[in-house]
Short mmCIF file of C-alpha atoms and ligand atoms in Angstrom, two decimals:
data_model
loop_
_atom_site.label_atom_id
_atom_site.label_comp_id
_atom_site.label_asym_id
_atom_site.label_seq_id
_atom_site.Cartn_x
_atom_site.Cartn_y
_atom_site.Cartn_z
CA MET N 890 -1.25 -21.77 6.02
CA ILE N 891 1.02 -19.39 4.34
CA THR N 892 4.85 -19.78 4.55
CA LYS N 893 5.74 -16.55 2.74
CA LYS N 894 5.42 -13.69 5.34
CA ASN N 895 7.90 -11.04 4.52
CA LEU N 896 5.99 -9.33 1.89
CA ILE N 897 5.87 -6.49 -0.50
CA PHE N 898 2.61 -5.49 -1.97
CA LEU N 899 3.17 -3.91 -5.32
CA GLY N 900 0.60 -2.27 -7.78
CA ALA N 901 -1.26 0.80 -8.97
CA PRO N 902 -3.22 2.96 -6.50
CA GLY N 903 -6.65 1.37 -6.50
CA ALA N 904 -5.45 -2.00 -6.96
CA GLY N 905 -6.59 -3.09 -3.54
CA LYS N 906 -3.13 -3.70 -1.84
CA GLY N 907 -4.35 -1.91 1.14
CA THR N 908 -7.51 -3.71 1.67
CA LEU N 909 -6.13 -7.28 1.18
CA ALA N 910 -3.00 -6.24 3.35
CA GLN N 911 -5.25 -5.32 6.06
CA ILE N 912 -7.37 -8.69 6.03
CA LEU N 913 -4.16 -10.82 5.57
CA CYS N 914 -2.32 -9.07 8.38
CA GLU N 915 -5.16 -9.39 10.69
CA LYS N 916 -5.57 -12.98 10.07
CA GLU N 917 -2.06 -13.93 9.90
CA LYS N 918 -0.76 -11.53 12.65
CA LEU N 919 1.60 -9.84 10.46
CA ALA N 920 2.50 -6.24 10.74
CA HIS N 921 0.61 -4.10 8.02
CA ILE N 922 3.06 -1.16 6.98
CA SER N 923 1.11 1.25 4.76
CA THR N 924 3.41 4.31 4.29
CA GLY N 925 0.45 6.24 2.96
CA ASP N 926 -1.13 5.49 6.32
CA ILE N 927 1.91 6.42 8.34
CA LEU N 928 2.36 9.61 6.39
CA ARG N 929 -1.38 10.62 6.85
CA ALA N 930 -0.99 9.97 10.66
CA GLU N 931 2.15 12.11 10.73
CA ILE N 932 0.44 14.93 8.78
CA ALA N 933 -2.57 14.92 11.18
CA LYS N 934 -0.33 15.04 14.02
CA GLY N 935 1.66 17.95 12.70
CA SER N 936 5.10 16.30 13.33
CA GLU N 937 8.28 17.32 11.55
CA LEU N 938 7.91 14.44 9.20
CA GLY N 939 4.26 15.34 8.60
CA LYS N 940 5.20 18.84 7.79
CA LYS N 941 8.00 17.68 5.22
CA ALA N 942 5.60 15.14 3.55
CA LYS N 943 2.29 17.32 3.62
CA HIS N 944 2.71 19.04 0.14
CA TYR N 945 3.53 15.81 -1.71
CA VAL N 946 0.79 13.73 -0.20
CA THR N 947 -1.88 16.28 -0.96
CA THR N 948 -0.89 16.75 -4.35
CA GLY N 949 -0.25 13.02 -5.28
CA GLY N 950 3.40 13.55 -5.64
CA LEU N 951 6.14 11.25 -4.14
CA VAL N 952 7.70 11.92 -0.86
CA PRO N 953 11.45 11.88 -1.26
CA ASP N 954 12.92 8.45 -1.25
CA GLU N 955 15.23 8.95 1.91
CA ILE N 956 12.52 10.35 3.88
CA VAL N 957 10.16 7.18 3.31
CA ALA N 958 12.93 4.68 3.31
CA GLU N 959 14.06 5.81 6.80
CA MET N 960 10.69 5.71 7.97
CA VAL N 961 10.21 2.17 6.95
CA ALA N 962 13.66 1.07 8.14
CA SER N 963 12.68 2.22 11.72
CA ARG N 964 9.25 0.53 11.49
CA LEU N 965 10.79 -2.82 10.49
CA THR N 966 12.71 -3.05 13.88
CA GLN N 967 9.53 -2.93 15.74
CA PRO N 968 8.75 -6.13 17.60
CA ASP N 969 5.50 -6.72 15.73
CA CYS N 970 7.36 -7.32 12.56
CA LYS N 971 9.09 -10.37 13.83
CA PRO N 972 6.30 -13.01 12.60
CA GLY N 973 6.32 -11.14 9.31
CA PHE N 974 5.12 -7.97 7.57
CA ALA N 975 3.54 -6.74 4.65
CA LEU N 976 4.77 -3.52 2.97
CA ASP N 977 1.85 -1.81 1.34
CA GLY N 978 2.96 1.30 -0.80
CA PHE N 979 6.66 0.79 -0.48
CA PRO N 980 9.01 0.52 -2.34
CA ARG N 981 7.54 2.92 -4.95
CA THR N 982 10.79 3.58 -6.76
CA ILE N 983 14.09 1.43 -7.84
CA PRO N 984 16.14 3.76 -5.22
CA GLN N 985 13.54 2.90 -2.50
CA ALA N 986 14.10 -0.87 -3.24
CA GLU N 987 17.77 -0.33 -3.01
CA LEU N 988 17.36 1.33 0.27
CA LEU N 989 15.04 -1.35 1.41
CA ASP N 990 17.66 -3.95 0.55
CA LYS N 991 20.21 -2.16 2.73
CA ALA N 992 17.99 -1.84 5.84
CA LEU N 993 16.92 -5.39 5.59
CA ALA N 994 20.50 -6.54 5.39
CA LYS N 995 21.36 -4.64 8.68
CA ILE N 996 18.43 -6.59 10.41
CA ALA N 997 19.20 -9.88 8.86
CA LYS N 998 15.67 -10.18 7.15
CA LYS N 999 14.75 -10.81 3.43
CA ILE N 1000 11.80 -10.49 1.61
CA ASP N 1001 9.87 -13.78 0.74
CA ALA N 1002 7.46 -12.72 -2.00
CA VAL N 1003 6.50 -9.52 -3.99
CA VAL N 1004 2.94 -9.73 -4.81
CA TYR N 1005 1.99 -7.64 -7.92
CA PHE N 1006 -1.64 -6.58 -8.13
CA HIS N 1007 -2.40 -6.29 -11.64
CA ALA N 1008 -5.55 -4.20 -12.90
CA GLY N 1009 -6.62 -2.19 -15.83
CA GLU N 1010 -6.36 1.70 -15.77
CA GLU N 1011 -10.10 2.35 -16.28
CA LEU N 1012 -11.05 0.14 -13.25
CA LEU N 1013 -8.35 1.76 -11.12
CA ILE N 1014 -9.79 5.23 -11.79
CA SER N 1015 -13.30 4.38 -11.00
CA ARG N 1016 -12.24 2.66 -7.84
CA LEU N 1017 -10.19 5.47 -6.53
CA THR N 1018 -12.58 8.11 -7.12
CA ALA N 1019 -15.45 6.32 -5.57
CA ARG N 1020 -13.21 5.36 -2.53
CA LEU N 1021 -14.17 6.16 0.99
CA THR N 1022 -11.63 5.87 3.75
CA CYS N 1023 -11.91 5.65 7.60
CA LYS N 1024 -10.57 8.67 9.48
CA LYS N 1025 -9.74 6.53 12.42
CA CYS N 1026 -8.40 3.18 11.21
CA GLY N 1027 -7.64 3.77 7.45
CA SER N 1028 -10.03 0.96 6.31
CA ASN N 1029 -11.34 1.41 2.67
CA PHE N 1030 -14.87 1.26 1.34
CA ASN N 1031 -16.28 2.03 -2.03
CA ARG N 1032 -19.36 3.87 -2.87
CA ILE N 1033 -19.96 1.46 -5.94
CA TYR N 1034 -17.97 -1.85 -5.12
CA SER N 1035 -18.23 -2.27 -1.47
CA PRO N 1036 -20.22 0.38 0.30
CA PRO N 1037 -20.43 0.33 4.11
CA ALA N 1038 -23.24 -1.19 5.98
CA LYS N 1039 -24.36 2.33 7.33
CA GLU N 1040 -23.60 5.35 5.23
CA GLY N 1041 -20.65 7.25 6.28
CA VAL N 1042 -19.71 4.93 9.01
CA CYS N 1043 -16.84 2.34 9.10
CA ASP N 1044 -17.90 -1.34 9.42
CA ARG N 1045 -14.68 -2.18 11.28
CA CYS N 1046 -14.49 0.48 13.93
CA GLY N 1047 -17.32 3.00 13.71
CA GLY N 1048 -15.11 5.73 12.73
CA GLU N 1049 -16.21 8.51 10.19
CA LEU N 1050 -15.77 7.90 6.37
CA TYR N 1051 -14.38 10.50 4.08
CA GLN N 1052 -13.03 11.07 0.57
CA ARG N 1053 -9.28 11.38 0.67
CA PRO N 1054 -8.42 14.83 -1.12
CA ASP N 1055 -6.00 13.03 -3.41
CA ASP N 1056 -8.80 10.56 -4.56
CA SER N 1057 -10.26 13.43 -6.64
CA LEU N 1058 -10.24 12.62 -10.32
CA GLU N 1059 -7.37 14.86 -11.41
CA THR N 1060 -4.92 13.96 -8.48
CA ALA N 1061 -5.93 10.22 -9.08
CA LYS N 1062 -4.82 10.49 -12.60
CA ASN N 1063 -1.67 12.20 -11.58
CA ARG N 1064 -0.85 9.28 -9.06
CA LEU N 1065 -1.44 6.93 -11.77
CA LYS N 1066 0.92 8.66 -14.18
CA LEU N 1067 3.51 8.85 -11.50
CA TYR N 1068 2.96 5.00 -10.75
CA ASN N 1069 3.52 4.19 -14.46
CA GLU N 1070 6.78 6.31 -14.62
CA GLN N 1071 8.31 5.60 -11.26
CA THR N 1072 6.78 2.51 -9.70
CA ALA N 1073 6.07 0.16 -12.63
CA PRO N 1074 9.83 -0.39 -13.41
CA LEU N 1075 9.86 -2.22 -10.17
CA ILE N 1076 7.80 -5.07 -11.93
CA PRO N 1077 10.62 -6.22 -14.14
CA TYR N 1078 13.15 -5.48 -11.28
CA TYR N 1079 11.60 -8.05 -8.97
CA ARG N 1080 10.69 -10.48 -11.76
CA SER N 1081 14.31 -10.72 -12.84
CA LYS N 1082 15.03 -11.74 -9.24
CA GLY N 1083 12.55 -14.31 -9.33
CA MET N 1084 10.59 -12.73 -6.46
CA LEU N 1085 7.35 -11.71 -8.39
CA SER N 1086 3.89 -13.25 -8.18
CA GLN N 1087 1.03 -11.87 -10.05
CA LEU N 1088 -2.33 -11.40 -8.73
CA ASP N 1089 -5.42 -10.48 -10.75
CA ALA N 1090 -6.61 -7.45 -8.85
CA SER N 1091 -9.79 -6.78 -10.77
CA MET N 1092 -11.76 -9.59 -8.72
CA SER N 1093 -13.55 -8.70 -5.71
CA LYS N 1094 -11.94 -9.25 -2.51
CA ASP N 1095 -13.69 -12.43 -1.65
CA LYS N 1096 -12.19 -14.01 -4.70
CA SER N 1097 -8.85 -12.13 -4.60
CA TYR N 1098 -8.10 -13.15 -0.90
CA PRO N 1099 -8.01 -16.95 -1.66
CA ALA N 1100 -5.98 -16.25 -4.57
CA LEU N 1101 -3.44 -14.27 -2.44
CA LEU N 1102 -3.29 -17.24 0.11
CA ALA N 1103 -2.68 -19.58 -2.58
CA LEU N 1104 0.54 -17.34 -3.87
CA LEU N 1105 1.88 -17.33 -0.27
CA LYS N 1106 1.91 -21.05 0.43
P1 LIG Z 1238 -2.44 4.85 -2.82
O1 LIG Z 1238 -1.73 3.45 -2.80
O2 LIG Z 1238 -3.76 4.62 -2.94
O3 LIG Z 1238 -1.79 5.69 -3.99
P2 LIG Z 1238 -1.14 5.55 -0.51
O4 LIG Z 1238 -2.00 5.66 0.76
O5 LIG Z 1238 -0.23 4.36 -0.50
O6 LIG Z 1238 -2.13 5.56 -1.56
O7 LIG Z 1238 -0.20 6.78 -0.52
C1 LIG Z 1238 -0.82 8.21 -0.45
C2 LIG Z 1238 0.37 9.16 -0.69
O8 LIG Z 1238 1.47 9.02 0.10
C3 LIG Z 1238 1.26 8.96 -2.20
O9 LIG Z 1238 0.40 9.76 -3.18
C4 LIG Z 1238 2.37 9.78 -1.80
O10 LIG Z 1238 2.33 11.07 -1.93
C5 LIG Z 1238 2.77 9.21 -0.51
N1 LIG Z 1238 3.45 7.95 -0.36
C6 LIG Z 1238 3.12 6.78 0.12
N2 LIG Z 1238 4.05 5.94 0.11
C7 LIG Z 1238 5.00 6.48 -0.42
C8 LIG Z 1238 6.33 5.98 -0.77
N3 LIG Z 1238 6.76 4.83 -0.65
N4 LIG Z 1238 7.17 6.83 -1.60
C9 LIG Z 1238 6.89 8.10 -1.74
N5 LIG Z 1238 5.70 8.63 -1.41
C10 LIG Z 1238 4.70 7.94 -0.72
ZN1 LIG Z 1239 -12.55 2.40 10.78
#
């Protein structure tokens, strides 16, 4: 049983936030809010938001704070967030964290825990550049660490797997650099508020999932 249910998953790209968030949210009936997934869906639809975000997402840059914060604020008012939610990939900057606080105050909610997924840079690069993503449901696989049962096909929904263009070596490096500059400052930020729990993200998901549950008790 977990008691902490309004969650932020923090960590570098490739740390496994998305994979564990998906498992946790399915089992615990929480809303999985991945800003990357939402942005990719908007880009695929060709919406106004998608048009604004496209350039940043394909080059591995950060979409402007106000745009993502607005997107998350509106997502948090949906009924499926009532039992709890895992924010995956948001906030990514200190200003986003401040905008999140404002949005939560308006709907009288608060964050119960920030889980920091910790892993070394070399592992992150090797995970990112071997990552395969489902076109349909967004599930992640990995050519080396967790290949799908059938090549090119999603185990979860049967959708087609592809390599995200921003998972190329050069773009992945750029995303890690941006992470170190813009997102890593959130670690001391949440630690000083007493909200941070650290998870060793170098483990495989069958080891890291029970460790995650233990942190959320
Ligand atoms: P990963 O966690 O593997 O880097 P995501 O799917 O979370 O990938 O994000 C993909 C891209 O979407 C990012 O590189 C960025 O361009 C954009 N993005 C996602 N979340 C945010 C955010 N909170 N702020 C700004 N840009 C974001
Ligand atoms: Zn799928």
